[in-house]
Coordinates of N, CA and C in Angstrom, one line a residue:
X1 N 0.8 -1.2 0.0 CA 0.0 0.0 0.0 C 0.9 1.2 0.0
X2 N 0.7 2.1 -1.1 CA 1.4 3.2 -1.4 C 1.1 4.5 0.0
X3 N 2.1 5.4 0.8 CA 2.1 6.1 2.0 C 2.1 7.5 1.0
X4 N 0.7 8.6 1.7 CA 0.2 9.3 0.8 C 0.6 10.8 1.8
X5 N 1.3 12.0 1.9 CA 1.3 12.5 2.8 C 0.5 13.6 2.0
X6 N -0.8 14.3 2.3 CA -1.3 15.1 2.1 C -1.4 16.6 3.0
X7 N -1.1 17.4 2.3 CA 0.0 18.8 3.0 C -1.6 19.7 2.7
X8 N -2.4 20.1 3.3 CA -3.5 21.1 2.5 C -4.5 21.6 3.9
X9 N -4.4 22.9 4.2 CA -5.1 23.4 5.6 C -6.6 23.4 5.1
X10 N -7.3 23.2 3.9 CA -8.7 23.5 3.7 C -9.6 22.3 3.9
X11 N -10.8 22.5 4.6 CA -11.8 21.4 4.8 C -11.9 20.1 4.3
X12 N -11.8 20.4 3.2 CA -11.9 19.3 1.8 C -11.3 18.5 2.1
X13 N -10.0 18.9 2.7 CA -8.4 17.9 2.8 C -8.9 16.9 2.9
X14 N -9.8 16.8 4.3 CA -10.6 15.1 5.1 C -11.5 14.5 4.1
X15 N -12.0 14.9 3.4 CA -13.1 14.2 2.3 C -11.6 13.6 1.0
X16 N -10.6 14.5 1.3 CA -9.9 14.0 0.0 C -9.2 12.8 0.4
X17 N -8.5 12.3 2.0 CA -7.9 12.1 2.5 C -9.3 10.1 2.2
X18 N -10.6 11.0 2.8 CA -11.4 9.9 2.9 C -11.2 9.1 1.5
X19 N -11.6 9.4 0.7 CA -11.6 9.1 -1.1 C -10.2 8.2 -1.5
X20 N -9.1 8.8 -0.7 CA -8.0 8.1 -1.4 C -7.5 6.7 -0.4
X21 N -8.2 6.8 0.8 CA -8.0 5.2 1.7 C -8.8 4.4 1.0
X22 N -10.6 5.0 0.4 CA -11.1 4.1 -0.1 C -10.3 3.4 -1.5
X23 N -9.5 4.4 -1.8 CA -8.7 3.8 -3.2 C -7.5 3.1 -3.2
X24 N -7.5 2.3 -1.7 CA -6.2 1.7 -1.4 C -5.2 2.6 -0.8
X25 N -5.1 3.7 -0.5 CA -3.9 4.3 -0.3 C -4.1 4.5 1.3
X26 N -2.6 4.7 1.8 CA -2.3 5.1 3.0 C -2.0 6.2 3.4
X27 N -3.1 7.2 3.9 CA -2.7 8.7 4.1 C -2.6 9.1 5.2
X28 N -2.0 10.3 5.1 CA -1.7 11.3 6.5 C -2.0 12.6 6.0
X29 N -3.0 13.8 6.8 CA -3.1 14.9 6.1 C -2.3 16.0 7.3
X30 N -2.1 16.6 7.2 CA -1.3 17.9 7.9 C -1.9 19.3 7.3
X31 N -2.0 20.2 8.2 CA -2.8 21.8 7.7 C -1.7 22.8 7.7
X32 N -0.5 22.7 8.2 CA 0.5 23.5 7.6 C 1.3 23.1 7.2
X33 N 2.6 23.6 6.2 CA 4.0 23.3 5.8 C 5.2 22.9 6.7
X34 N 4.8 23.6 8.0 CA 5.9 23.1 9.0 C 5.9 21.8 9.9
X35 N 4.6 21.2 10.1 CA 3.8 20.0 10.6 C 4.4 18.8 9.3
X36 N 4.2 19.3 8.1 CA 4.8 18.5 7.3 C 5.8 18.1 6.7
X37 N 6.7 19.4 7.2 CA 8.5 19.0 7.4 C 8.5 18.4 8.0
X38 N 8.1 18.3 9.3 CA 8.7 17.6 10.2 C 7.9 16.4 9.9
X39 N 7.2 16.0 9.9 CA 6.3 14.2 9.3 C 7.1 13.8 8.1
X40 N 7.7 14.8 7.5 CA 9.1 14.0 6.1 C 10.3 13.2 6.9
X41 N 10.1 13.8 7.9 CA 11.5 13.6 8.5 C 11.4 12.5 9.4
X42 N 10.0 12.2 10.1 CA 10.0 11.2 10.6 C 9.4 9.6 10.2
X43 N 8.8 9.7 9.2 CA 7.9 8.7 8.4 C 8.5 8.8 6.7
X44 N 8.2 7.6 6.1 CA 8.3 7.0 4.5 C 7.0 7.5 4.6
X45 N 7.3 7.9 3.2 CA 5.9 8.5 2.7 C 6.2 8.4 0.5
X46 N 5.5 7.7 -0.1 CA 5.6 7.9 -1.2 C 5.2 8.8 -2.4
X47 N 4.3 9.6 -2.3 CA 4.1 11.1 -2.6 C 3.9 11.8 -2.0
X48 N 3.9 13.2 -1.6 CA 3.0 14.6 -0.9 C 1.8 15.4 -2.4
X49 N 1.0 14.9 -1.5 CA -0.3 16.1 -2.4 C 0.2 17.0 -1.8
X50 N 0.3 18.5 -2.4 CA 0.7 19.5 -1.8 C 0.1 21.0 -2.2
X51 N -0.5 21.6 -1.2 CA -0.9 22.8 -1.5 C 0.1 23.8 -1.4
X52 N -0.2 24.7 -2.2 CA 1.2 26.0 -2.3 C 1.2 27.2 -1.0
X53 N 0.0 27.4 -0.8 CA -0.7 28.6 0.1 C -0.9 27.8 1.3
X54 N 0.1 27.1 2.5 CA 0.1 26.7 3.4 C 0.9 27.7 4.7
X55 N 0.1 27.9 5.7 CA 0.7 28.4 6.5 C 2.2 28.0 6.9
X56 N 2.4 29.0 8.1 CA 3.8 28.3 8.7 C 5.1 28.4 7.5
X57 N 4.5 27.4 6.6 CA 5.9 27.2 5.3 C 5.2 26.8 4.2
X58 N 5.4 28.2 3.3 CA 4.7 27.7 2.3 C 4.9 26.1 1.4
X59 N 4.0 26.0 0.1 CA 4.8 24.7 -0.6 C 5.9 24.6 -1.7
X60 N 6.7 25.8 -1.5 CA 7.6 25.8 -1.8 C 8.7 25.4 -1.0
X61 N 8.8 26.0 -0.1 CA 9.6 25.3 0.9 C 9.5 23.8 1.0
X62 N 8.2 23.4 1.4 CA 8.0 21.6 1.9 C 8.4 21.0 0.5
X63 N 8.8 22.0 -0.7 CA 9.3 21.0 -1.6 C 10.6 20.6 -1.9
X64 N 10.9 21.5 -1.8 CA 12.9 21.2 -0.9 C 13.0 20.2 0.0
X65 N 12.3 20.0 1.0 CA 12.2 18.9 1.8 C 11.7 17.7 0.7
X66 N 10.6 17.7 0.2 CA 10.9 16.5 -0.4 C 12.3 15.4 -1.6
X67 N 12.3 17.2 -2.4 CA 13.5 16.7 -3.3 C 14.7 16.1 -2.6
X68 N 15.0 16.8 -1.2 CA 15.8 16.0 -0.6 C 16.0 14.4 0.1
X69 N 14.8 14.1 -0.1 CA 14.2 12.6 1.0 C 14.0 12.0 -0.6
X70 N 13.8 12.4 -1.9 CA 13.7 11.9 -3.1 C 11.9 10.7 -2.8
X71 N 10.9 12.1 -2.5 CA 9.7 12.0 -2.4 C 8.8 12.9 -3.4
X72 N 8.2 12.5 -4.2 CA 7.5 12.8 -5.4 C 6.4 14.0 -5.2
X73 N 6.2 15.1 -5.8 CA 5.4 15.9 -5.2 C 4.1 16.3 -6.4
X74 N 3.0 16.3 -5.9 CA 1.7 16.6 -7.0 C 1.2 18.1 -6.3
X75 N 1.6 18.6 -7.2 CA 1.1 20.7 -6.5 C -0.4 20.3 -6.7
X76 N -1.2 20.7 -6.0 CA -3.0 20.8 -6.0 C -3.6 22.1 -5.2
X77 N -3.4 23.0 -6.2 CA -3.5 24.8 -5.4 C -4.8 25.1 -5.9
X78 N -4.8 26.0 -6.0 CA -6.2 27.5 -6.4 C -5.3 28.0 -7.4
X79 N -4.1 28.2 -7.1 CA -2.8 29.2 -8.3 C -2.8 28.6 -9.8
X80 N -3.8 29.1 -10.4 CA -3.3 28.4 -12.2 C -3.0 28.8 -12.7
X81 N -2.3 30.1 -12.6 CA -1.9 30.6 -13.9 C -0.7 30.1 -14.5
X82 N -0.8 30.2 -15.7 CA 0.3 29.3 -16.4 C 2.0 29.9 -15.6
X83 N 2.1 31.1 -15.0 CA 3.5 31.1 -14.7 C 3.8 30.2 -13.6
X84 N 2.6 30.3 -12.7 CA 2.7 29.2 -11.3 C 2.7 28.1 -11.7
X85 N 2.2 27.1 -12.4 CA 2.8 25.8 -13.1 C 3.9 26.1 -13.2
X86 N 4.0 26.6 -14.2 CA 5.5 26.4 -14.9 C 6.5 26.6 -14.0
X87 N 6.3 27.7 -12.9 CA 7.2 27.9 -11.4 C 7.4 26.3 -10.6
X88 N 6.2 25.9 -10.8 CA 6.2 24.5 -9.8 C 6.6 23.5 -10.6
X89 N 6.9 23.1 -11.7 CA 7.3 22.1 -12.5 C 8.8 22.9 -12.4
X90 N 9.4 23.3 -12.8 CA 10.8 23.8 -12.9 C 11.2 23.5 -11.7
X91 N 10.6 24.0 -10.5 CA 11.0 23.6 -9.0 C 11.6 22.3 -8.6
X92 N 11.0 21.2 -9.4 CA 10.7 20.1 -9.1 C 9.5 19.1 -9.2
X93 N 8.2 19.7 -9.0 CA 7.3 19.1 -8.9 C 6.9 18.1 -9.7
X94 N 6.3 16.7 -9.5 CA 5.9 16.1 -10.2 C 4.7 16.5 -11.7
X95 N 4.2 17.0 -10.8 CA 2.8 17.2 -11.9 C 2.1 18.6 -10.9
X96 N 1.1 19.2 -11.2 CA 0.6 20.2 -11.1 C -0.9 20.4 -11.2
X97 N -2.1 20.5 -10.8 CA -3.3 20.3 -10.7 C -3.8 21.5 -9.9
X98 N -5.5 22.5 -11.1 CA -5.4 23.4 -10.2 C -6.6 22.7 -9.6
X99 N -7.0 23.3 -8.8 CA -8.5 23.2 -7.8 C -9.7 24.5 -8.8
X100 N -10.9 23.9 -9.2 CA -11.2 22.5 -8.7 C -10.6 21.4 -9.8
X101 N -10.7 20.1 -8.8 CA -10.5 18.9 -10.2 C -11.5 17.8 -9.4
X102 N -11.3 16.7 -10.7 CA -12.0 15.5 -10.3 C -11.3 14.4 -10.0
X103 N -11.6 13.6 -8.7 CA -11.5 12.8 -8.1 C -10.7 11.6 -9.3
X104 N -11.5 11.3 -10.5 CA -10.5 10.2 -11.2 C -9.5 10.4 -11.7
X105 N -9.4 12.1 -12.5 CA -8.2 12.6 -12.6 C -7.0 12.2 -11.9
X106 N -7.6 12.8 -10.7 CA -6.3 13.1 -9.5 C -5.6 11.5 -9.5
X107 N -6.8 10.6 -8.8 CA -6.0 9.3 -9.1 C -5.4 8.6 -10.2
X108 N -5.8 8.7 -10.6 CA -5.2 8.7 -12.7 C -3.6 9.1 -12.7
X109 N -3.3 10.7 -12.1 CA -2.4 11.6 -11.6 C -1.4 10.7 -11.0
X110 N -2.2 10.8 -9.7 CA -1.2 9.8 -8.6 C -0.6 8.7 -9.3
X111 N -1.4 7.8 -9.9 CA -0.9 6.5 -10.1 C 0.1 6.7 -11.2
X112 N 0.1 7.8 -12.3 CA 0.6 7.9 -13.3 C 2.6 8.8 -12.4
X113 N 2.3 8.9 -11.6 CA 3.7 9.6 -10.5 C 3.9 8.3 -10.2
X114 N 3.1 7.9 -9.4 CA 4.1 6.7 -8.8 C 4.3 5.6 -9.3
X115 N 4.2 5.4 -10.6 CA 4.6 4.3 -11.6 C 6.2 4.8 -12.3
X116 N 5.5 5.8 -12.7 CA 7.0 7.0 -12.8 C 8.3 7.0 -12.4
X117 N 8.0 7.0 -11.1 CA 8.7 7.0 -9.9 C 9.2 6.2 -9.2
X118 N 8.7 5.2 -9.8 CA 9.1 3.9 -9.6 C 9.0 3.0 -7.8
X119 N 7.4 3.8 -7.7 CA 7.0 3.6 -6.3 C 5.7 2.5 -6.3
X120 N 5.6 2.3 -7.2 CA 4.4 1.0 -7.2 C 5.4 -0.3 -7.7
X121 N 4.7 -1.6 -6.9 CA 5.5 -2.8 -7.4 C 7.0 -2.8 -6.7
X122 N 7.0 -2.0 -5.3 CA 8.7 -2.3 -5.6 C 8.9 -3.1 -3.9
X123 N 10.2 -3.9 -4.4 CA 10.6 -4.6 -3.5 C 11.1 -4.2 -1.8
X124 N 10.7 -5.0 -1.0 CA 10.8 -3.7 0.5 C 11.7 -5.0 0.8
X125 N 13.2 -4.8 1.4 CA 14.2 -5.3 1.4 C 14.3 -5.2 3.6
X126 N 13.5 -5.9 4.1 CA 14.1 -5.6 5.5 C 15.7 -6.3 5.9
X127 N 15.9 -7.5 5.6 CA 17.2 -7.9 5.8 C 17.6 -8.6 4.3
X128 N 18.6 -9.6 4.6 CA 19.3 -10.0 3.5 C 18.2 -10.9 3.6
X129 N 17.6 -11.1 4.0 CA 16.4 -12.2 3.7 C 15.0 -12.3 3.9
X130 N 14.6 -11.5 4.0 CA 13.6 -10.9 3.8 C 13.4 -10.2 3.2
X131 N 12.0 -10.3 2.6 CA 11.5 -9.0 1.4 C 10.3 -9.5 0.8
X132 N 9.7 -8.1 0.9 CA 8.3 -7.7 0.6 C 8.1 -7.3 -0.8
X133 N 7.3 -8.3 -1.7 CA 6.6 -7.4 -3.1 C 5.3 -6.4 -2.6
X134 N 5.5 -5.3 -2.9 CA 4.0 -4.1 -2.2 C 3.0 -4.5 -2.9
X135 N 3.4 -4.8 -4.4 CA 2.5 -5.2 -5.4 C 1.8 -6.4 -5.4
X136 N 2.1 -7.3 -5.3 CA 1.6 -9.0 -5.0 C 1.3 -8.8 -4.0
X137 N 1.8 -8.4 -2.7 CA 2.1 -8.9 -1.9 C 1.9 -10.0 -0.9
X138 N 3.5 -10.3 -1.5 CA 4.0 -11.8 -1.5 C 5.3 -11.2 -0.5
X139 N 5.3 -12.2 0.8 CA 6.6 -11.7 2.2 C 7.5 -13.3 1.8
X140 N 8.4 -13.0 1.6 CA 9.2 -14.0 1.3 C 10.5 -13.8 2.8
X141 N 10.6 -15.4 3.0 CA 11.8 -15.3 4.2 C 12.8 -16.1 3.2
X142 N 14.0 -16.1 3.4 CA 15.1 -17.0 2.9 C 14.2 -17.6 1.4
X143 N 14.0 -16.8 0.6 CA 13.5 -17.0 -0.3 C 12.2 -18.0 -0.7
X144 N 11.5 -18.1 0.6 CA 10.3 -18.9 0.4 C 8.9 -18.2 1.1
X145 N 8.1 -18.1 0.7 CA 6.9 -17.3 1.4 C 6.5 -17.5 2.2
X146 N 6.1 -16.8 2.6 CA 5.6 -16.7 4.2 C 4.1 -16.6 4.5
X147 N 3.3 -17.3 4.9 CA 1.6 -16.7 4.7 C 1.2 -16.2 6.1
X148 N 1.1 -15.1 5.9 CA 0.5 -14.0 6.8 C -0.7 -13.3 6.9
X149 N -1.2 -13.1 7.2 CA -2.8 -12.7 7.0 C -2.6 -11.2 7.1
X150 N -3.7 -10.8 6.5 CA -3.9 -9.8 6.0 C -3.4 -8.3 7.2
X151 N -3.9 -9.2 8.0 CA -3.6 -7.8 9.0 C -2.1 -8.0 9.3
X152 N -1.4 -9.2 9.3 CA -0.4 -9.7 9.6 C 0.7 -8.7 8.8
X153 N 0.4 -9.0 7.5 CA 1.2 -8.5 6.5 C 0.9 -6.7 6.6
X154 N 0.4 -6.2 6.7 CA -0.3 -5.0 7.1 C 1.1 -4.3 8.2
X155 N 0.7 -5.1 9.5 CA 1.9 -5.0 10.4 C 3.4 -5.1 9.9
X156 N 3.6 -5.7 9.5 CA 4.8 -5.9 9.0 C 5.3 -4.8 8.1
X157 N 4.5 -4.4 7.0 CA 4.9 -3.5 6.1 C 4.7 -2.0 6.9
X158 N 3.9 -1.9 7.9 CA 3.8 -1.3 8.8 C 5.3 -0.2 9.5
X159 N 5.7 -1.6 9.8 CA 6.8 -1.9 10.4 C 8.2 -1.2 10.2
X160 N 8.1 -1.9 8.7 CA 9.4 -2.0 7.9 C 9.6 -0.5 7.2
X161 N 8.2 0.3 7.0 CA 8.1 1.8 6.3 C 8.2 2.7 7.4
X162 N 8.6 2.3 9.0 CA 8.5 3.4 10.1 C 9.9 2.6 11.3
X163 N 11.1 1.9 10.4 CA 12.0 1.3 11.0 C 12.8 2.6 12.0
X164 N 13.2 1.5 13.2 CA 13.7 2.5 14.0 C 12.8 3.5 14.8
X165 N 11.4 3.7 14.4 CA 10.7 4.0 15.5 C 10.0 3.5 15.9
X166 N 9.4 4.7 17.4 CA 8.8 3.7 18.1 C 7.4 4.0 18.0
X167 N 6.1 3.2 17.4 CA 5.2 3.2 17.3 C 4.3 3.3 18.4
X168 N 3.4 3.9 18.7 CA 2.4 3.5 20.0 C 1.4 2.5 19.3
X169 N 0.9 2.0 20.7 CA 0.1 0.9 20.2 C -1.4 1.7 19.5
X170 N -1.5 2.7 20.0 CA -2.9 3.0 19.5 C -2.8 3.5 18.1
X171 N -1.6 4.0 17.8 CA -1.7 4.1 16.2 C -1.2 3.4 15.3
X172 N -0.7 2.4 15.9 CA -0.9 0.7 15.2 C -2.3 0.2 15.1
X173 N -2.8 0.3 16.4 CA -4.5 -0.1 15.9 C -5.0 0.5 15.0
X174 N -5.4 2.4 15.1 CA -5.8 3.2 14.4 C -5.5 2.8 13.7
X175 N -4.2 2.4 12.7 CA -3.6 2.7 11.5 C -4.5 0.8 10.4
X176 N -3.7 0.4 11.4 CA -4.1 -1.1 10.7 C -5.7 -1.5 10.6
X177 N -6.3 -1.4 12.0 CA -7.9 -1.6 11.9 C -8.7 -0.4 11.7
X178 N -8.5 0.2 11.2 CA -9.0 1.8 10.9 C -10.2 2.3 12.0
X179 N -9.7 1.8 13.3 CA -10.9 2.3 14.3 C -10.4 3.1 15.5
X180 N -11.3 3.8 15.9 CA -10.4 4.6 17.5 C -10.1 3.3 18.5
X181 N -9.2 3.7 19.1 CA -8.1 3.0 20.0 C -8.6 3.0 21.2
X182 N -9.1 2.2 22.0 CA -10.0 2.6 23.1 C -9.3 1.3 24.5
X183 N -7.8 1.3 24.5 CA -7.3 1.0 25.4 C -6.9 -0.4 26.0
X184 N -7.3 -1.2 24.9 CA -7.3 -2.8 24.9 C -6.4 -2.7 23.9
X185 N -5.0 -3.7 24.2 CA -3.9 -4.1 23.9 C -3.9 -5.4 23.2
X186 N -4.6 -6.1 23.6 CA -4.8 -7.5 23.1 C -5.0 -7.9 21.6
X187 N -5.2 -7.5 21.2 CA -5.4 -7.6 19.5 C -4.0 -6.8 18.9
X188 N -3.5 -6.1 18.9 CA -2.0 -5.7 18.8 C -1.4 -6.6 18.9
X189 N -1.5 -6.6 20.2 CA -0.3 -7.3 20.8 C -0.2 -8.8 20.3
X190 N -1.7 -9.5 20.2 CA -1.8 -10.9 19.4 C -1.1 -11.1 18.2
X191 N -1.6 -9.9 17.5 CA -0.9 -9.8 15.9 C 0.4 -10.0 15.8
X192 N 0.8 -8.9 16.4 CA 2.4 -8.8 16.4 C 3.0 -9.8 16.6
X193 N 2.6 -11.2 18.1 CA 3.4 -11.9 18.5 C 3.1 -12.7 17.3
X194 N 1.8 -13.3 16.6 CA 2.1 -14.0 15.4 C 2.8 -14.3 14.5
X195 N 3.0 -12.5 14.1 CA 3.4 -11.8 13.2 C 5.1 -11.7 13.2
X196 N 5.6 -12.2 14.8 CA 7.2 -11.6 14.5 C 7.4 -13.2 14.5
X197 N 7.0 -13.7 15.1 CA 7.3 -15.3 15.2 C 7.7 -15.7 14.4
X198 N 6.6 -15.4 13.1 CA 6.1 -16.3 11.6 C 7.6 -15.4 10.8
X199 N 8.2 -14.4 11.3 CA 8.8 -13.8 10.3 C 11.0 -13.9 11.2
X200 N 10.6 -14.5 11.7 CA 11.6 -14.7 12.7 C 12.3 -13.5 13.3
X201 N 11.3 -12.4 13.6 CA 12.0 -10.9 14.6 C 11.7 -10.7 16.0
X202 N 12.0 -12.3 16.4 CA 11.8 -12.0 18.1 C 12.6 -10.8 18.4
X203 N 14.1 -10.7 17.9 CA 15.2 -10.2 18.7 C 15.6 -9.0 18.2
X204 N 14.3 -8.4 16.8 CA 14.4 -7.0 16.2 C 13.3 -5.9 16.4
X205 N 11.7 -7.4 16.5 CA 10.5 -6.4 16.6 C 10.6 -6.1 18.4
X206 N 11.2 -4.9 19.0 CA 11.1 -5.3 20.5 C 9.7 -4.4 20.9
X207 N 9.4 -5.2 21.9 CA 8.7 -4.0 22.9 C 9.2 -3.0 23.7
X208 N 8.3 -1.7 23.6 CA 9.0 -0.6 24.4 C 7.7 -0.5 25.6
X209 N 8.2 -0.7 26.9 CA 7.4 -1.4 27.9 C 6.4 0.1 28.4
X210 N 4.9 -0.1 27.8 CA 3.5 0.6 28.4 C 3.8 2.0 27.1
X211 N 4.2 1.6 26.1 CA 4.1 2.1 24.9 C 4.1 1.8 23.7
X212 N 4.8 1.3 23.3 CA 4.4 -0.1 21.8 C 5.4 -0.6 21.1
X213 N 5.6 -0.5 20.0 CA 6.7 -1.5 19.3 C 7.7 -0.8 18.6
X214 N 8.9 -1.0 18.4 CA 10.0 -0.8 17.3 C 10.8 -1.7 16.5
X215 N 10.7 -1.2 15.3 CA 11.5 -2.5 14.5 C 12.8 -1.7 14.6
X216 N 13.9 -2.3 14.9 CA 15.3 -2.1 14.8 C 16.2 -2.5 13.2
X217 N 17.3 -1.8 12.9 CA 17.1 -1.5 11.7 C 18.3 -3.0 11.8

């Protein structure tokens, strides 16, 4: 599942944000530029939808941050005039879209960047022996597969796109069962142990005790 970081302070964001989980994608939305520096910095993310007219830092700035992390950027402003394109393509940007647009476009858009970009289908390498197709996904150990259930595999890629930190448990729940987090550990914590067992990370997935999990790199 492709990690979608959506940078846009206007209402819509949430309905846009809603539209593109139903399309498979994994999103995060943020309402200023500076909220979104810093979520580059701490999370994989495979494109930013990005608005230009963002508090804090504009989207010119958050796009230096991307080119640097070598994260793909789709401008989605109010600004059409043909110099502002052409300003934001020259910058860097992937592609350009003014507001308003339609929903199939945009995905059309996205998928046509991250094919591009060489962010769909690609191989997630956690160790010398291990590795994830995003596209199949098919988890291979020592070159033989591994069958993990859906939430399983979920966790894991989870995992492996936020290595090195430390996740809380509620936004492992949040994230994976798409529900509020209401203080029961048990279902986490089940998965996981499944989940590190089946993949042999007793001694990498650790627990961080009365807060939740970190894969070590």
């Amino acid at each position: 599942m492709n990690k979608i970081l959506i940078a846009e302070d206007e209402d819509a964001a949430n309905l846009l944000k809603t539209e593109l989980i139903h399309a498979d994608y994994d999103c995060v939305h943020v309402s200023d530029g500076l909220m979104a520096a810093n979520l580059l910095e701490q999370e994989r993310f495979d494109l930013v939808l990005l608005d230009i007219m963002l508090p804090k830092a504009d989207g010119y700035e958050v796009l230096e941050y991307c080119k640097s992390l070598d994260v793909p950027v789709i401008f989605l402003t109010a600004k059409g005039k043909l110099e502002e394109r052409v300003k934001g393509l020259r910058l860097g940007a992937e592609d350009y879209i003014t507001k308003p647009f339609e929903l199939t476009e945009l995905l059309a858009r996205i998928e046509t960047v991250l094919r591009r970009c060489g962010k769909i289908g690609r191989i997630l390498s956690l160790s010398p022996d291990i590795e994830i197709n995003t596209a199949s996904r098919i988890v291979k150990k020592a070159g033989k597969a591994v069958a993990l259930t859906t939430k399983e595999y979920e966790l894991l890629l989870l995992f492996v796109q936020n290595k090195n930190i430390v996740l809380y448990r509620e936004r492992i729940y949040e994230k994976i069962w798409g529900e509020e987090y209401f203080g029961d550990s048990r279902t986490v914590d089940l998965h996981i142990q499944r989940m590190r067992k089946k993949m042999g990370l007793e001694h990498r997935l650790v627990a961080v005790y009365k807060i939740g999990y970190r894969l070590e790199e």
